[in-house]
Coordinates of C-alpha atoms in Angstrom, one line a residue:
Chain A
A5 CA 12.2 13.5 -6.8
A6 CA 13.8 10.2 -5.8
G7 CA 11.5 7.2 -5.6
V8 CA 11.6 3.7 -4.1
I9 CA 13.8 1.5 -6.3
Q10 CA 13.3 -2.2 -6.5
S11 CA 15.5 -4.7 -8.3
P12 CA 15.2 -6.8 -10.3
R13 CA 11.9 -5.7 -11.9
H14 CA 11.3 -9.2 -13.3
L15 CA 12.6 -12.5 -12.0
I16 CA 12.0 -16.0 -13.3
K17 CA 12.9 -19.0 -11.1
E18 CA 12.3 -22.7 -11.0
K19 CA 10.5 -24.5 -8.1
R20 CA 12.7 -25.1 -5.1
E21 CA 15.2 -22.3 -6.1
T22 CA 16.0 -19.2 -4.1
A23 CA 15.4 -15.6 -4.9
T24 CA 16.5 -12.3 -3.4
L25 CA 14.6 -9.1 -4.0
K26 CA 16.1 -5.8 -3.2
C27 CA 14.5 -2.5 -2.1
Y28 CA 16.2 0.9 -1.9
P29 CA 13.9 3.3 0.0
I30 CA 13.6 7.0 -0.6
P31 CA 16.6 8.8 0.9
R32 CA 16.2 9.6 4.6
H33 CA 13.2 7.2 4.9
D34 CA 13.7 4.9 7.9
T35 CA 10.9 2.4 7.5
V36 CA 10.5 -0.2 4.8
Y37 CA 7.5 -2.5 4.1
W38 CA 7.2 -5.5 1.9
Y39 CA 3.9 -6.5 0.3
Q40 CA 2.9 -9.5 -1.9
Q41 CA 0.2 -9.3 -4.5
G42 CA -0.9 -12.5 -6.2
P43 CA -2.7 -12.5 -9.5
G44 CA -6.1 -10.9 -9.2
Q45 CA -5.6 -10.3 -5.4
D46 CA -5.1 -7.3 -3.2
P47 CA -1.7 -6.5 -1.8
Q48 CA -0.9 -8.4 1.4
F49 CA 1.5 -7.1 4.0
L50 CA 4.5 -9.4 4.7
I51 CA 6.9 -7.6 7.0
S52 CA 8.3 -4.2 7.9
F53 CA 11.5 -2.7 9.4
Y54 CA 12.0 0.5 11.3
E55 CA 15.6 1.7 11.9
K56 CA 16.9 -1.7 10.8
M57 CA 14.8 -3.6 13.3
Q58 CA 11.8 -5.7 12.4
S59 CA 8.8 -3.7 13.4
D60 CA 5.9 -5.8 12.3
K61 CA 5.2 -9.2 10.7
G62 CA 2.3 -10.3 8.6
S63 CA 1.5 -13.6 6.8
I64 CA 5.1 -14.2 5.6
P65 CA 6.0 -17.8 5.1
D66 CA 8.8 -19.3 7.2
R67 CA 10.7 -19.9 3.9
F68 CA 11.0 -16.1 3.5
S69 CA 13.3 -13.8 5.5
A70 CA 14.1 -10.2 5.3
Q71 CA 16.4 -7.6 6.7
Q72 CA 17.2 -4.0 6.6
F73 CA 20.8 -2.9 6.3
S74 CA 22.8 -0.1 7.7
D75 CA 22.2 2.0 4.6
Y76 CA 18.4 1.3 5.0
H77 CA 18.1 -0.8 1.9
S78 CA 16.2 -4.0 2.5
E79 CA 16.3 -7.5 1.0
L80 CA 13.6 -10.2 0.9
N81 CA 15.1 -13.6 0.7
M82 CA 12.8 -16.4 -0.5
S83 CA 13.9 -20.1 -0.4
S84 CA 12.3 -23.3 -1.6
L85 CA 10.2 -21.4 -4.1
E86 CA 6.8 -22.7 -4.8
L87 CA 4.4 -22.1 -7.8
G88 CA 2.2 -20.1 -5.4
D89 CA 5.0 -17.6 -4.7
S90 CA 4.5 -16.2 -8.2
A91 CA 3.3 -12.6 -7.5
L92 CA 4.2 -9.0 -7.6
Y93 CA 6.3 -8.0 -4.6
F94 CA 6.1 -4.3 -3.6
C95 CA 8.4 -2.5 -1.3
A96 CA 7.3 0.7 0.3
S97 CA 9.1 3.3 2.5
S98 CA 8.1 6.0 4.8
L99 CA 9.6 8.4 7.3
A100 CA 8.7 8.3 10.9
A101 CA 6.8 11.5 11.5
W102 CA 6.7 12.2 15.1
G103 CA 3.9 14.7 15.9
S104 CA 2.6 14.7 12.3
S105 CA -0.8 13.4 11.3
Y106 CA 0.5 10.8 8.8
N107 CA 3.6 9.4 7.2
E108 CA 2.5 8.1 3.9
Q109 CA 4.0 5.1 2.3
F110 CA 5.6 5.5 -1.0
F111 CA 5.6 2.3 -3.1
G112 CA 8.1 1.1 -5.6
P113 CA 7.3 -0.3 -9.0
G114 CA 7.4 -3.9 -7.8
T115 CA 9.3 -7.0 -8.7
R116 CA 7.3 -9.5 -10.7
L117 CA 8.4 -13.0 -9.6
T118 CA 7.4 -16.0 -11.8
V119 CA 8.1 -19.5 -10.5
L120 CA 8.0 -22.2 -13.1
Chain B
D13 CA -8.2 -2.1 12.7
A14 CA -11.8 -1.5 11.6
K15 CA -13.2 -3.3 8.7
T16 CA -14.3 -1.4 5.6
T17 CA -16.9 -2.1 2.9
Q18 CA -16.6 -0.7 -0.6
P19 CA -18.6 -1.4 -3.8
P20 CA -16.6 -3.7 -6.0
S21 CA -16.9 -1.5 -9.1
M22 CA -18.1 1.9 -10.3
D23 CA -18.2 3.7 -13.6
C24 CA -17.7 7.4 -14.2
A25 CA -17.8 9.6 -17.2
E26 CA -14.7 11.6 -18.0
G27 CA -14.8 15.1 -16.7
R28 CA -17.5 14.3 -14.1
A29 CA -17.0 13.9 -10.4
A30 CA -16.3 10.4 -9.1
N31 CA -17.8 9.7 -5.7
L32 CA -16.4 6.6 -4.1
P33 CA -18.2 5.5 -0.8
C34 CA -16.7 3.5 2.0
N35 CA -18.5 2.1 5.1
H36 CA -16.5 1.7 8.3
S37 CA -19.2 1.4 11.0
T38 CA -16.8 -0.1 13.6
I39 CA -14.3 2.7 13.4
S40 CA -12.9 3.7 16.8
G41 CA -12.0 7.1 18.0
N42 CA -8.3 7.0 17.3
E43 CA -8.5 5.5 13.8
Y44 CA -8.0 7.5 10.6
V45 CA -9.5 6.9 7.2
Y46 CA -6.9 6.5 4.5
W47 CA -7.3 6.2 0.7
Y48 CA -4.8 4.7 -1.7
R49 CA -5.2 3.7 -5.3
Q50 CA -3.5 1.2 -7.5
I51 CA -3.4 1.8 -11.2
H52 CA -3.0 -1.5 -13.0
S53 CA 0.0 -3.5 -11.7
Q54 CA 1.7 -0.3 -10.4
G55 CA 2.6 0.3 -6.7
P56 CA -0.3 1.7 -4.7
Q57 CA -0.4 5.5 -4.4
Y58 CA -1.5 7.5 -1.4
I59 CA -4.3 9.9 -2.1
I60 CA -5.6 11.5 1.1
H61 CA -6.5 10.8 4.8
G62 CA -8.6 12.2 7.5
L63 CA -9.8 11.7 11.1
K64 CA -13.1 13.6 11.4
N65 CA -12.9 16.7 9.4
N66 CA -13.3 17.0 5.7
E67 CA -10.0 17.1 3.8
T68 CA -9.0 18.3 0.4
N69 CA -5.7 18.2 -1.5
E70 CA -4.6 18.5 -5.1
M71 CA -5.9 15.0 -5.9
A72 CA -9.2 14.6 -4.1
S73 CA -11.6 15.5 -1.3
L74 CA -12.5 13.3 1.6
I75 CA -15.9 13.7 3.2
I76 CA -16.3 11.9 6.6
T77 CA -19.8 11.7 8.1
E78 CA -20.3 13.2 11.5
D79 CA -20.6 9.8 13.2
R80 CA -17.5 8.7 11.3
K81 CA -19.2 5.5 10.2
S82 CA -18.8 6.2 6.5
S83 CA -16.8 8.4 4.1
T84 CA -16.7 9.4 0.5
L85 CA -13.7 10.0 -1.7
I86 CA -14.4 12.6 -4.4
L87 CA -12.3 13.0 -7.5
P88 CA -13.8 16.3 -8.8
H89 CA -13.0 16.0 -12.5
A90 CA -12.2 12.4 -13.3
T91 CA -9.9 11.6 -16.2
L92 CA -9.1 8.4 -18.0
R93 CA -5.9 8.2 -15.9
D94 CA -7.9 7.9 -12.7
T95 CA -9.0 4.5 -13.8
A96 CA -7.7 2.3 -10.9
V97 CA -8.6 0.3 -7.9
Y98 CA -9.3 2.6 -4.9
Y99 CA -8.8 1.3 -1.4
C100 CA -10.3 2.7 1.8
I101 CA -8.2 1.7 4.8
V102 CA -9.0 2.4 8.4
R103 CA -6.4 2.2 11.1
A104 CA -4.8 3.9 14.0
Y105 CA -2.0 6.4 13.5
Y106 CA 1.5 5.2 14.5
N107 CA 4.5 7.6 14.6
Q108 CA 6.6 4.8 13.1
G109 CA 4.1 4.2 10.3
G110 CA 2.3 0.9 10.3
K111 CA 1.3 -1.7 7.8
L112 CA -1.6 -1.1 5.4
I113 CA -4.3 -3.8 5.3
F114 CA -5.8 -3.8 1.8
G115 CA -9.3 -5.1 1.6
Q116 CA -11.5 -5.4 -1.4
G117 CA -11.4 -2.0 -3.0
T118 CA -13.5 -0.3 -5.7
E119 CA -12.5 -0.7 -9.3
L120 CA -13.2 2.7 -10.9
S121 CA -13.5 2.8 -14.6
V122 CA -13.5 6.3 -16.1
K123 CA -15.1 6.2 -19.6
P124 CA -14.8 8.8 -22.4

């Protein structure tokens, strides 16, 4: 079965550089979520999109922006990178399940960003 | 969303049942209990969820107390591959999904 695809899997950047992370949700899934997991920490919600519109926002820095495109893939753009941005970035997708009891989130393998 | 409390770590012998508790004393009537797990550095994985009835699927069982203030995730025959951090999350159901708030989970170590 198709899973969530994230690219790149590993990324090394210098301070003050920019980075773009990409997420390809499971086919037919209409909702995408981004999470950040720092070293030794629990995943933290950043932002989500439903049908290409931002649906919720967490503790995402102003230096970060994201969008969901017409083909439902999503990109997380990160500018002016800081050492503290080094983390695993997970994308998850789900399908709105009207009338169902739950629409589970399927997570991708993550992108490991290292800022030097 | 209601706050949850889980023990930081637990050990379990391979082949035995692993019982992972979760306290959610402030849970409200429309909030579900969800369990996810994260095997080292992999993306979290959905396990099971429930509202008030006990639930079972191919991975685990979820036992929710009658007052809904606590629950237990049961892995009936733990294997080494079940070693992971287990997260208990309480939140309302949204048709369009909804963010997951990961608190401190339980690090389960399954030992031979």
